[in-house]
PDB file of C-alpha atoms in Angstrom:
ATOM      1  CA  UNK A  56     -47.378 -53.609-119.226  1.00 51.00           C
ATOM      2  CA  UNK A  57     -44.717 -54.185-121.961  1.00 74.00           C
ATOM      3  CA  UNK A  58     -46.025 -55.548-125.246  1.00 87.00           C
ATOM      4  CA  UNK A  59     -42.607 -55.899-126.344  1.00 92.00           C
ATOM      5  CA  UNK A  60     -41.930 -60.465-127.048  1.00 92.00           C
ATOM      6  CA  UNK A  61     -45.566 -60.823-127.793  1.00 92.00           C
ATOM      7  CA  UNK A  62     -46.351 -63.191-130.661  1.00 94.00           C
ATOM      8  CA  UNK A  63     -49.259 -63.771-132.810  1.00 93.00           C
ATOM      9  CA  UNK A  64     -50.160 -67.186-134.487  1.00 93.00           C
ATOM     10  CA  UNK A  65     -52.231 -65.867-137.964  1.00 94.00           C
ATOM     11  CA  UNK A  66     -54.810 -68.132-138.061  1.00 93.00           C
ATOM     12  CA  UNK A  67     -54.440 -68.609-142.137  1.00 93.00           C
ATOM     13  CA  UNK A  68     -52.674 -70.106-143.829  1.00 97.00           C
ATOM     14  CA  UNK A  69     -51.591 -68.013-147.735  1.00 97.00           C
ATOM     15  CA  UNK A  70     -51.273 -69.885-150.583  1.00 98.00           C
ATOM     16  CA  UNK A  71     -49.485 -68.313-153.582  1.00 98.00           C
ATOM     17  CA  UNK A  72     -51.058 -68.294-157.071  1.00 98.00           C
ATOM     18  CA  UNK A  73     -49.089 -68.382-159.740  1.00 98.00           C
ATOM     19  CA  UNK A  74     -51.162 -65.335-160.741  1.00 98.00           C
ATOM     20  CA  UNK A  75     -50.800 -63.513-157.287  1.00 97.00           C
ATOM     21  CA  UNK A  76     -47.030 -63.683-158.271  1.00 98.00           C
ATOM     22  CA  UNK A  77     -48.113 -61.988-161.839  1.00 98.00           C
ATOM     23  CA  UNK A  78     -50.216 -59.191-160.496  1.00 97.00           C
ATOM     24  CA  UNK A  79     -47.543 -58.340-157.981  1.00 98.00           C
ATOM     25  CA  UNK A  80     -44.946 -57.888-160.303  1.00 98.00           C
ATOM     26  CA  UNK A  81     -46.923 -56.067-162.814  1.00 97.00           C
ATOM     27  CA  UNK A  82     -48.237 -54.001-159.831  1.00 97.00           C
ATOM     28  CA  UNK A  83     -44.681 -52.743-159.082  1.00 98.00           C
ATOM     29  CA  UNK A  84     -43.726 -52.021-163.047  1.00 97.00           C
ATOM     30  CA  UNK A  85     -41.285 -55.197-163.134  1.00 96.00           C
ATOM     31  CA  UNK A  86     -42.014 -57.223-166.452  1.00 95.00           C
ATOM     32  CA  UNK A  87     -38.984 -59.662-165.914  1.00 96.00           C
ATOM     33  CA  UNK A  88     -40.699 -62.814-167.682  1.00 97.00           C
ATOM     34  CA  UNK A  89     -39.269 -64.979-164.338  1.00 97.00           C
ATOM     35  CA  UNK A  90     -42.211 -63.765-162.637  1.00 98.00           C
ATOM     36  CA  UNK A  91     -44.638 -64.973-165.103  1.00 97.00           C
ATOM     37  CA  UNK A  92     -43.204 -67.437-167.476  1.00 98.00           C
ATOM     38  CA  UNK A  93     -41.695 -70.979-165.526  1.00 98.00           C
ATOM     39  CA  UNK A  94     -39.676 -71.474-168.410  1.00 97.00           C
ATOM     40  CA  UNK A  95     -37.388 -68.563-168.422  1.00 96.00           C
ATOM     41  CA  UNK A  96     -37.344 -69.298-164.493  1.00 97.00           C
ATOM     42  CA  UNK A  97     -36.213 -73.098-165.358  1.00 96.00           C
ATOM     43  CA  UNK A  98     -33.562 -71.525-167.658  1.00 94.00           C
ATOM     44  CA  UNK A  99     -31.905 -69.913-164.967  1.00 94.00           C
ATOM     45  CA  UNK A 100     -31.654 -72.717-162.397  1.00 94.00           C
ATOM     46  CA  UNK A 101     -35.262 -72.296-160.550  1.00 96.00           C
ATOM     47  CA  UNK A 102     -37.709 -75.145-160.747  1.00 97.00           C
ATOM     48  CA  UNK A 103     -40.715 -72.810-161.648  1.00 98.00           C
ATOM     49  CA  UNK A 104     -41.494 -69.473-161.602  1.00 98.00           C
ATOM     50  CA  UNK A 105     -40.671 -67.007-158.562  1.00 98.00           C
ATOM     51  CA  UNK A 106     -41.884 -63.774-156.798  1.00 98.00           C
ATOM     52  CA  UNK A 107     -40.578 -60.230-157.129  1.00 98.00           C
ATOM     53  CA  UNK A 108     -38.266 -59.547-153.826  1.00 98.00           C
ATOM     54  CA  UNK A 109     -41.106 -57.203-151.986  1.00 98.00           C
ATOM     55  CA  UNK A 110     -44.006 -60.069-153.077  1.00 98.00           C
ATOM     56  CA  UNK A 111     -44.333 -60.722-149.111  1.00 98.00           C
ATOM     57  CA  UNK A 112     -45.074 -57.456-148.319  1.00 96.00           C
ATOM     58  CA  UNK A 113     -48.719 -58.844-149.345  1.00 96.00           C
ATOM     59  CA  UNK A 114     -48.567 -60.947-146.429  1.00 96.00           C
ATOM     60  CA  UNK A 115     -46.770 -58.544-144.463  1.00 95.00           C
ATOM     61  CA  UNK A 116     -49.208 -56.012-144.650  1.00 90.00           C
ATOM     62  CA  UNK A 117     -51.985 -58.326-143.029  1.00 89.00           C
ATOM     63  CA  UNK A 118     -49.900 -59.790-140.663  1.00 90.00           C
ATOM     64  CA  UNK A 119     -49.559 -56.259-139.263  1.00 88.00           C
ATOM     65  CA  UNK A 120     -53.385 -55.925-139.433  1.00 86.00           C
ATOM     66  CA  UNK A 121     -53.537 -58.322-136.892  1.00 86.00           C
ATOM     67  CA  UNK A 122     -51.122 -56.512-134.810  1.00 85.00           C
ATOM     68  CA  UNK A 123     -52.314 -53.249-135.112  1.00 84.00           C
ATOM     69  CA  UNK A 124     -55.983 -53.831-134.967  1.00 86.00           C
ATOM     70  CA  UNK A 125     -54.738 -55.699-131.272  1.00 88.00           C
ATOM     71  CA  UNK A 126     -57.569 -53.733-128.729  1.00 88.00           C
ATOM     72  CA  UNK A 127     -55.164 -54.259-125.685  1.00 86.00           C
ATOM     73  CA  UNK A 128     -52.085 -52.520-127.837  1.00 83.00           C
ATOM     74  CA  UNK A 129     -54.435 -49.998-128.401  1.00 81.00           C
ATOM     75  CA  UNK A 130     -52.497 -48.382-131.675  1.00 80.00           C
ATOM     76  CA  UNK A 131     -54.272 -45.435-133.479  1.00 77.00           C
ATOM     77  CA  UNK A 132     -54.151 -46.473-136.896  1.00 74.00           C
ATOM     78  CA  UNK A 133     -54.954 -43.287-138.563  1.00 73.00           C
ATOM     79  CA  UNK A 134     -51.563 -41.880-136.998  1.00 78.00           C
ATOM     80  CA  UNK A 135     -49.543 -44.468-138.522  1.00 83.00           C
ATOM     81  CA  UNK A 136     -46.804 -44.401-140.711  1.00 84.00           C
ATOM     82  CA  UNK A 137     -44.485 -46.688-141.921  1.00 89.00           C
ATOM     83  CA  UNK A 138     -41.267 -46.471-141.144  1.00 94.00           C
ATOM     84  CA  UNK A 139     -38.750 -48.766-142.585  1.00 97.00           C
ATOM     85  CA  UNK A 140     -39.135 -52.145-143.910  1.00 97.00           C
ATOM     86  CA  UNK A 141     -37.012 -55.450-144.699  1.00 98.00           C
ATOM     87  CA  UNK A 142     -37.124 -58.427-146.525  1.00 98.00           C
ATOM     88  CA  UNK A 143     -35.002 -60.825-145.787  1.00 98.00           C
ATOM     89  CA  UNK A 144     -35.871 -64.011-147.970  1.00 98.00           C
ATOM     90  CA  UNK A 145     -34.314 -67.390-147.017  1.00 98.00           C
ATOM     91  CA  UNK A 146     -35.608 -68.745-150.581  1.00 97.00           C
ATOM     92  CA  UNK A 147     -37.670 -67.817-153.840  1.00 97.00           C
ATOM     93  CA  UNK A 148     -41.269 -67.717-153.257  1.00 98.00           C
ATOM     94  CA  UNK A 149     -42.793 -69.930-155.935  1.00 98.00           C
ATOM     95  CA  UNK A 150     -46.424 -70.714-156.984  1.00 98.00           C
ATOM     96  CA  UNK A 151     -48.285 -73.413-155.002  1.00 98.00           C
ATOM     97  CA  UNK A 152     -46.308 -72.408-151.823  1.00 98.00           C
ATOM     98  CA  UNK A 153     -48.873 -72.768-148.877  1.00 98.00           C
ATOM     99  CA  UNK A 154     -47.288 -70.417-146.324  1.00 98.00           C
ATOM    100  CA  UNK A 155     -48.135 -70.003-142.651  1.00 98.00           C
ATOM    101  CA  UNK A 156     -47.050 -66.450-140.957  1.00 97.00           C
ATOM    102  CA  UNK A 157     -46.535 -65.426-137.145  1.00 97.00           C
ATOM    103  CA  UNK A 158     -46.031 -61.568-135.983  1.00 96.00           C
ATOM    104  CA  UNK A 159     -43.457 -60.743-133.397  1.00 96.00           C
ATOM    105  CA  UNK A 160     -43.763 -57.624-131.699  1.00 95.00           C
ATOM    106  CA  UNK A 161     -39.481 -56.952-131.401  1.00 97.00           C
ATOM    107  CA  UNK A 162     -39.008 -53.811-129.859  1.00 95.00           C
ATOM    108  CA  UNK A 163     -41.047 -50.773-128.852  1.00 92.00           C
ATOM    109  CA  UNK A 164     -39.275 -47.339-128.015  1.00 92.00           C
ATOM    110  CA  UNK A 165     -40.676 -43.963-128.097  1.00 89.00           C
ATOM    111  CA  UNK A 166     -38.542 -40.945-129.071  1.00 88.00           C
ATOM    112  CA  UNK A 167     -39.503 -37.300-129.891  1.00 86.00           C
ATOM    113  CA  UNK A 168     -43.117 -37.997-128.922  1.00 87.00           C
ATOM    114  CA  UNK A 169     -43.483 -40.709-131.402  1.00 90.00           C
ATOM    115  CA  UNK A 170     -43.392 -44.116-130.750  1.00 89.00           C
ATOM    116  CA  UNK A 171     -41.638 -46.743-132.972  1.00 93.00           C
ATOM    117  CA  UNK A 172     -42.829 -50.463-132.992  1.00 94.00           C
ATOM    118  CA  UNK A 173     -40.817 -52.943-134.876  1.00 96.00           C
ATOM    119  CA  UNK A 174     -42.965 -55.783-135.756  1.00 96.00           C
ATOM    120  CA  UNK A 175     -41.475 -58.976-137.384  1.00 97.00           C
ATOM    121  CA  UNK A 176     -43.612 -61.633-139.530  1.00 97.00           C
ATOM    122  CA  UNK A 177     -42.087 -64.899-140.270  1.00 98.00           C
ATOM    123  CA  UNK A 178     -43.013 -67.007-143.291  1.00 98.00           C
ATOM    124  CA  UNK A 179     -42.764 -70.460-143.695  1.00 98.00           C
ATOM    125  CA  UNK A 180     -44.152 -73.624-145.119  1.00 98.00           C
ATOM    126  CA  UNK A 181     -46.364 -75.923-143.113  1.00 96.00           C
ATOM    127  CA  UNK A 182     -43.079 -78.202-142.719  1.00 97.00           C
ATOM    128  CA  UNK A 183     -41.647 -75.397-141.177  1.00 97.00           C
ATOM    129  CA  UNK A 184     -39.051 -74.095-143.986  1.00 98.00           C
ATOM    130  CA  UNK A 185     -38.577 -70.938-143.587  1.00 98.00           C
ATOM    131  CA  UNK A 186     -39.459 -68.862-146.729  1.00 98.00           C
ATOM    132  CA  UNK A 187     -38.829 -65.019-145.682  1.00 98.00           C
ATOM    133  CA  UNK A 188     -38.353 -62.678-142.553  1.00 98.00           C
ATOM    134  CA  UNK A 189     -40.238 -59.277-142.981  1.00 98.00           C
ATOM    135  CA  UNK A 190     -39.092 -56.811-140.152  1.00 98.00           C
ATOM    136  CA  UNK A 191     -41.396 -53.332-140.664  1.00 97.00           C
ATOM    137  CA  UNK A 192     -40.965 -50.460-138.192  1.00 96.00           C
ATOM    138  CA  UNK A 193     -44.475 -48.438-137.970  1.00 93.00           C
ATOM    139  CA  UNK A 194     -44.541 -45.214-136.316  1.00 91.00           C
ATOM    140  CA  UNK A 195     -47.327 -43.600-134.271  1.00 87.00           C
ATOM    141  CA  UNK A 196     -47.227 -39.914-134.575  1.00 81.00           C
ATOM    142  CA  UNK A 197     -47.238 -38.667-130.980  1.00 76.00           C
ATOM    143  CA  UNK A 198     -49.843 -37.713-128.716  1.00 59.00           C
ATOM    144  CA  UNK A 199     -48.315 -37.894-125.240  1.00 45.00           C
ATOM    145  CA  UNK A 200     -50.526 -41.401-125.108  1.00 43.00           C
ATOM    146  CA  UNK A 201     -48.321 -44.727-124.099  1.00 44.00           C
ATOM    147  CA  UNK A 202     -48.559 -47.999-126.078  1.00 44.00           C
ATOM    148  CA  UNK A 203     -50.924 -50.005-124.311  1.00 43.00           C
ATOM    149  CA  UNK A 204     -52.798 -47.267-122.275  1.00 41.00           C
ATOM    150  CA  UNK A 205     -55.701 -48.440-124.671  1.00 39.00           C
ATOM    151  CA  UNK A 206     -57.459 -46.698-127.015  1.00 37.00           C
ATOM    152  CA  UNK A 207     -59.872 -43.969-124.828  1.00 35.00           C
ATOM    153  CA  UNK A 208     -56.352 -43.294-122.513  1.00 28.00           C
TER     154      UNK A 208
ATOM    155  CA  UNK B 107     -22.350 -74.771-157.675  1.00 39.00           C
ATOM    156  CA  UNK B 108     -22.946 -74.581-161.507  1.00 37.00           C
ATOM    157  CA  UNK B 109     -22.833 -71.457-162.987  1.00 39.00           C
ATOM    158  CA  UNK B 110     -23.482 -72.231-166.790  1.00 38.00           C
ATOM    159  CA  UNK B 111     -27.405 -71.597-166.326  1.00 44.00           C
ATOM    160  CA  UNK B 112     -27.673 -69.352-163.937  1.00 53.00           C
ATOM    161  CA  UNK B 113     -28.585 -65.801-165.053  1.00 62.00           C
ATOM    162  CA  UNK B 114     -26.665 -64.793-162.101  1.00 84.00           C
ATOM    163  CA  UNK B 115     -24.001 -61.718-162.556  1.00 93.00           C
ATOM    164  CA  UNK B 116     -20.781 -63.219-161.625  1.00 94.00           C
ATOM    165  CA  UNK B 117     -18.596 -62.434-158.633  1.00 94.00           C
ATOM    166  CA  UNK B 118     -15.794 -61.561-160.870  1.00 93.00           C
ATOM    167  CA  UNK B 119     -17.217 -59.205-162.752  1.00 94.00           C
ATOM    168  CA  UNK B 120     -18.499 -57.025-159.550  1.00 97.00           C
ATOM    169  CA  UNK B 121     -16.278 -54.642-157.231  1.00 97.00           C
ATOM    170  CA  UNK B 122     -16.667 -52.294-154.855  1.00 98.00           C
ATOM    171  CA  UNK B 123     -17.914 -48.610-156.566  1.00 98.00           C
ATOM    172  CA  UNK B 124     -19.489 -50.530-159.970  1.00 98.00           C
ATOM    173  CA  UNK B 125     -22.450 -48.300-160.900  1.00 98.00           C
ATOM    174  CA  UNK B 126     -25.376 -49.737-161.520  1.00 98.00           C
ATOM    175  CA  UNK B 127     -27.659 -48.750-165.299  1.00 97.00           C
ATOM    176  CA  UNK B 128     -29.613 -46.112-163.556  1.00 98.00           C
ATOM    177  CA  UNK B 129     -33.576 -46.203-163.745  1.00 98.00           C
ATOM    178  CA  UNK B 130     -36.730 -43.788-164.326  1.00 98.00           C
ATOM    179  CA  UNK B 131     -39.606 -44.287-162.925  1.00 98.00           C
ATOM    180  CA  UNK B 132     -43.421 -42.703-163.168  1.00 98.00           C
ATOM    181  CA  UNK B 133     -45.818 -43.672-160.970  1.00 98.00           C
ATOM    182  CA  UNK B 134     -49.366 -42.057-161.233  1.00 98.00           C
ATOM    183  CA  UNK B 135     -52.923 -42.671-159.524  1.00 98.00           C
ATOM    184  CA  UNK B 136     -53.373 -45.541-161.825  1.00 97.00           C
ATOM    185  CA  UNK B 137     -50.230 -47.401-159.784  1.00 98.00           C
ATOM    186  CA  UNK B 138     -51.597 -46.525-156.577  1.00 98.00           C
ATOM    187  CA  UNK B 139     -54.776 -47.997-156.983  1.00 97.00           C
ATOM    188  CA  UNK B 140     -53.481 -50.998-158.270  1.00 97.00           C
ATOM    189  CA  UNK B 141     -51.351 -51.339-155.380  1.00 97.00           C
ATOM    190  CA  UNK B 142     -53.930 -50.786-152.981  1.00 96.00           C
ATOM    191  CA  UNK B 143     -55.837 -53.381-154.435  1.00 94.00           C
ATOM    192  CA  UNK B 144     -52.754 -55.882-154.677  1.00 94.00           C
ATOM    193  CA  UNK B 145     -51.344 -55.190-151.358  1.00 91.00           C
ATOM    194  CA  UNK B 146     -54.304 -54.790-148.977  1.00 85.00           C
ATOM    195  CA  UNK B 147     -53.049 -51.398-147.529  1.00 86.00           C
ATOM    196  CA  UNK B 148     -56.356 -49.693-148.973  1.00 87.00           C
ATOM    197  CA  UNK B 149     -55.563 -46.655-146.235  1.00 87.00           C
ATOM    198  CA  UNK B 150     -57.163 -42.846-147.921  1.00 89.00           C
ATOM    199  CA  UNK B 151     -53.733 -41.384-147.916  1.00 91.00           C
ATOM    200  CA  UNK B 152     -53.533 -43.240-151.054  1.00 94.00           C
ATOM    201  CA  UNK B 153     -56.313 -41.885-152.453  1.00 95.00           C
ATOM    202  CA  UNK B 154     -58.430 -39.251-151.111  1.00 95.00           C
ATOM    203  CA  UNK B 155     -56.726 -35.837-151.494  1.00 96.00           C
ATOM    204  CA  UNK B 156     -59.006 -34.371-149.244  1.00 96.00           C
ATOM    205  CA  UNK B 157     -58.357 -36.980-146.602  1.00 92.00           C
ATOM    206  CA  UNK B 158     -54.772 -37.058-146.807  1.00 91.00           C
ATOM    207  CA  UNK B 159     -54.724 -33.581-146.387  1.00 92.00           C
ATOM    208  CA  UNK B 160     -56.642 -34.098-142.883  1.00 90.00           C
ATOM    209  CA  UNK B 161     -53.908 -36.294-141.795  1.00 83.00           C
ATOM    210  CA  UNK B 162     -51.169 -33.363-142.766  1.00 85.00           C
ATOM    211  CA  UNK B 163     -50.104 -34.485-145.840  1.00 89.00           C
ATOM    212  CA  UNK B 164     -49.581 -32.453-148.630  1.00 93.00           C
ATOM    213  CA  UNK B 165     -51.704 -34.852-151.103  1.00 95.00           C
ATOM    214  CA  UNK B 166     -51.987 -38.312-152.039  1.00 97.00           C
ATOM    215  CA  UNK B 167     -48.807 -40.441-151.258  1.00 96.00           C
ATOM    216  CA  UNK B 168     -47.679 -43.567-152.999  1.00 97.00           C
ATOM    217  CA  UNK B 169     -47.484 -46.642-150.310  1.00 95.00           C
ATOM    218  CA  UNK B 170     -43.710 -47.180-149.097  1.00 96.00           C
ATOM    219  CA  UNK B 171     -43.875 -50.711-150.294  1.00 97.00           C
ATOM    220  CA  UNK B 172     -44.743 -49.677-153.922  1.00 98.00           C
ATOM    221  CA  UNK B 173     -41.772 -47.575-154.029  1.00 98.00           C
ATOM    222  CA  UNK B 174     -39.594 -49.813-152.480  1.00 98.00           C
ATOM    223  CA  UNK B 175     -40.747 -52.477-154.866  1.00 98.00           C
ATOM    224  CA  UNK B 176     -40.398 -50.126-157.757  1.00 98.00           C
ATOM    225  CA  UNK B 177     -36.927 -48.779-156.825  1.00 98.00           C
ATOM    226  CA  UNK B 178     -35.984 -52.814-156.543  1.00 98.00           C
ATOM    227  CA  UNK B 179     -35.919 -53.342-159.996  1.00 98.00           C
ATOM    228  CA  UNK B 180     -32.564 -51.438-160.769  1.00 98.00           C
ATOM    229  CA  UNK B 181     -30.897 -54.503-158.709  1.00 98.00           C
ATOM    230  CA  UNK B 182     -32.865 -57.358-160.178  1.00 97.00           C
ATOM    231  CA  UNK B 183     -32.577 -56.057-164.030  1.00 96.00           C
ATOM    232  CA  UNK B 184     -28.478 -55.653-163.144  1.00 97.00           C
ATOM    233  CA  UNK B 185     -28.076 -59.057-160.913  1.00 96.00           C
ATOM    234  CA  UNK B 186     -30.256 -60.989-163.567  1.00 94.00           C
ATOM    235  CA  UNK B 187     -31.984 -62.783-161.229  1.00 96.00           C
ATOM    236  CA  UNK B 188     -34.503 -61.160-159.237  1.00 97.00           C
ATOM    237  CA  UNK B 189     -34.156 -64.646-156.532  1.00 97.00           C
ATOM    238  CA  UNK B 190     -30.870 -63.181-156.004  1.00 97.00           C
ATOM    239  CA  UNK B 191     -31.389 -60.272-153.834  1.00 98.00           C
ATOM    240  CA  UNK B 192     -31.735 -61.959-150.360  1.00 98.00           C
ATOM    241  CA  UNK B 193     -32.276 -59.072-148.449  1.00 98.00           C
ATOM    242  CA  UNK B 194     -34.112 -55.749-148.753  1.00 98.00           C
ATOM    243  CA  UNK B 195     -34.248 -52.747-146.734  1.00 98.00           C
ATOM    244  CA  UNK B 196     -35.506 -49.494-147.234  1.00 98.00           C
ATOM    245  CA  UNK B 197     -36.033 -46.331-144.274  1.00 97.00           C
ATOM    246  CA  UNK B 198     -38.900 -44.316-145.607  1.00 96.00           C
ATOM    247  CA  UNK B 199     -37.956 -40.774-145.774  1.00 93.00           C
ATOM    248  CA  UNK B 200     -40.008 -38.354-147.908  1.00 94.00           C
ATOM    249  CA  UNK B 201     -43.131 -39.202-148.969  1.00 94.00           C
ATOM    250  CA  UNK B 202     -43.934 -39.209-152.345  1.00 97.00           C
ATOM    251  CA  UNK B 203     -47.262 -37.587-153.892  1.00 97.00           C
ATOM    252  CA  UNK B 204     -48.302 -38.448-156.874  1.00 98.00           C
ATOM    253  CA  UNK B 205     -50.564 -35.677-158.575  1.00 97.00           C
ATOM    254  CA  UNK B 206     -54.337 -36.807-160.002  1.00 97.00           C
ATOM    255  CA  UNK B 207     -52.966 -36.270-163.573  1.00 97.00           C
ATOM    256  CA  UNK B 208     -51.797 -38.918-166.246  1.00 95.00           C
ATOM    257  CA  UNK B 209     -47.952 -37.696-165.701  1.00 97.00           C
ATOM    258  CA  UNK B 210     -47.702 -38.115-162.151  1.00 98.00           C
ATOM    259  CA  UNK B 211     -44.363 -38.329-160.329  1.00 98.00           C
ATOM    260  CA  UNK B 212     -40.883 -39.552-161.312  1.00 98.00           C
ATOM    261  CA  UNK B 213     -38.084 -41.601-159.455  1.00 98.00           C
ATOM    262  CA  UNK B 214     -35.096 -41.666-160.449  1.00 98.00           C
ATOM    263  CA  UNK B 215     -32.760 -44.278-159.345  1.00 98.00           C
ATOM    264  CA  UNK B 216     -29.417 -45.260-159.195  1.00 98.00           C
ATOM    265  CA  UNK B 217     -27.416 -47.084-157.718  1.00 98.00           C
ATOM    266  CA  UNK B 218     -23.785 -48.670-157.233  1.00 98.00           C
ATOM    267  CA  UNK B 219     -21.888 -51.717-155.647  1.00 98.00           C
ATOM    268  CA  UNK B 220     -21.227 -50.915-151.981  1.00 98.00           C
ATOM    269  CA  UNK B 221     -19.014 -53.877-150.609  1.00 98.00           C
ATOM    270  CA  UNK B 222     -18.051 -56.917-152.131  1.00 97.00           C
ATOM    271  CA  UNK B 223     -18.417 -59.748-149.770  1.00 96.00           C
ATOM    272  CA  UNK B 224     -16.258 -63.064-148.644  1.00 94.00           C
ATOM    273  CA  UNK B 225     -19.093 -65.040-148.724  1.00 95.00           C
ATOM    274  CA  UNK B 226     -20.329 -64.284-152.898  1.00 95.00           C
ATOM    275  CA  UNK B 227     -22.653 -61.670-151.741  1.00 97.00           C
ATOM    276  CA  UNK B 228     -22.768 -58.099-152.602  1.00 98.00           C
ATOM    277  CA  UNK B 229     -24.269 -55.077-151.197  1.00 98.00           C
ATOM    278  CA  UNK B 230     -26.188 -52.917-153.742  1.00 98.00           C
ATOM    279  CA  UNK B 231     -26.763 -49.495-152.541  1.00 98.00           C
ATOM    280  CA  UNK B 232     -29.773 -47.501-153.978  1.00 98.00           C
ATOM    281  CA  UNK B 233     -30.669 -43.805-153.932  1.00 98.00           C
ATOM    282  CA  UNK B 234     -34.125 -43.172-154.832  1.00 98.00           C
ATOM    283  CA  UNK B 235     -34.788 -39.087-155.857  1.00 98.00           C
ATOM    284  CA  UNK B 236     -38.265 -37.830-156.385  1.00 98.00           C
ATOM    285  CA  UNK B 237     -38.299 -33.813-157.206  1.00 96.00           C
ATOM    286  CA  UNK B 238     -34.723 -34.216-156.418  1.00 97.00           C
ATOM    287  CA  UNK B 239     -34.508 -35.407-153.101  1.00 97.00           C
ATOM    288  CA  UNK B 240     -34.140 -38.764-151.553  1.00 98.00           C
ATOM    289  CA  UNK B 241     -37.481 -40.491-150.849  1.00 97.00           C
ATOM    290  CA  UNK B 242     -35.175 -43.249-148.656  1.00 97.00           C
ATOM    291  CA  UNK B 243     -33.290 -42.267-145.820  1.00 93.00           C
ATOM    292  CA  UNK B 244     -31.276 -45.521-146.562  1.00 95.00           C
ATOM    293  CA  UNK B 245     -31.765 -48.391-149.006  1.00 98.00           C
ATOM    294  CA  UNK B 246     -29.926 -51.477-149.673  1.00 98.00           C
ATOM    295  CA  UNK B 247     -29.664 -54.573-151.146  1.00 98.00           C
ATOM    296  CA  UNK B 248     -27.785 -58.077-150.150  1.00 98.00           C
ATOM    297  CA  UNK B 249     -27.219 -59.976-153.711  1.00 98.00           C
ATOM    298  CA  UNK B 250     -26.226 -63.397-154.182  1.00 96.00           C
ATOM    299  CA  UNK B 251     -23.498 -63.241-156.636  1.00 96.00           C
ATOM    300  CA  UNK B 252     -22.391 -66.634-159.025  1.00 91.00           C
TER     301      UNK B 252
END
């Protein structure tokens, strides 16, 4: 059975404090004061304050819980590595921004033993504007067992 | 579009080859905890030598994202506005372990001005070195220009 198409609906919804926005950008060593202070955001054209470029990778990261923790994909998780990642953000995240997320499982290919799953999360408002596109590629490290031969295979 | 606010780097002032203000890095325990915390992705490799050793790593690694996220700022600091950069991608190469001591690793990063685009966007290349080889097998990213 292909798991390849299958979607998730994340039963949260994540709502962005203007501190979560803070943290992350201290987190990754990037003091630009846009992240933390809405007026030097304002002064530059943005209505408040915005995120660092990798601040969905928050959301990202538990969207591919869900995935990952799936019992009929039956992924090992302690032979899991990420891959590759992208961000692809169709605007600023801001504070206040209540933000829904689905996971896409893309594409599923094995090569060398390993397999490679590309899983895409979407991000968007309630209304349905799309905020950002994360596409992540996770590899399991190989062990001759199929994707979806379940977890005692 | 105005540009008279905007901290965006102009169009005119970018081409093809530019070289961006390179950028050092350290990243030590300290940022890997903190990231774990942040991020969710609490997974041992990022801090249990003894454990990442068990999964065949030579110590404790920094997460992908952190790095990526690091490396990022050599394109927001240049482009002026971090909103800018509309897409991000990074292949993880090497991983990067980051000693239990208070120096830790260092990345250096550079980068320069791959392709000017039609549309006022411009791709930002970015090599990321750690013990003098490149932790990304590629990295790039797509900047709104003014």
């Amino acid at each position: 059975m292909s798991f390849v198409g299958r979607s998730y609906r994340l039963p949260w919804i994540y709502e962005v404090g203007r501190q979560n926005i803070i943290e992350f950008a201290y987190a990754v060593s990037d003091l630009n004061p846009v992240y933390r202070d809405p007026e030097a955001a304002k002064a530059i054209g943005h209505p408040d304050s915005v995120a660092s470029p990798t601040f969905l990778s928050v959301l990202a990261t538990r969207s591919h819980h869900v995935v990952t923790d799936d019992p009929d994909l039956g992924l090992d998780y302690s032979r899991m590595v990420h891959g590759a990642q992208r961000f692809v953000l169709h605007r600023p995240v801001r504070p206040g921004d209540r933000l829904t997320t689905s996971a896409h499982v893309d594409d599923i290919t094995s090569r060398a033993g390993n397999d490679y799953i590309v899983l895409r999360s979407e991000f968007a408002t309630e209304e349905g504007e799309k905020v950002g596109t994360v596409v992540a590629t996770l590899i399991v490290r190989g062990d001759g067992i199929g994707l979806g031969e379940g977890k005692d295979a | 579009m105005s540009t008279t606010t905007t901290g965006l780097r102009r169009a005119a002032d970018v081409s093809k080859g530019d070289q961006l203000p390179p950028l050092t890095l350290k990243v030590t325990r300290r940022d890997l905890i903190r990231y774990s915390g942040i991020s969710s992705d609490c997974n041992f490799i990022h801090y249990s030598d003894k454990r990442a050793k068990e999964a065949g790593l030579p110590g404790v690694i920094a997460h992908g994202l952190l790095t990526m996220g690091m490396v990022a700022k050599i394109v927001t600091d240049w482009v002026g506005d971090p909103a800018a950069v509309v897409d991000y991608q990074a292949r993880f190469g090497r991983p990067v372990v980051v000693p239990d001591d208070e120096a830790g690793t260092t990345i250096d990063v550079t980068a320069k001005v791959g392709l000017v685009n039609d549309d006022g966007t411009a791709r930002v290349d970015v090599y990321a070195k750690c013990e003098g080889q490149l932790i990304f097998g590629r990295c790039y990213a797509i900047v709104r220009l003014a």
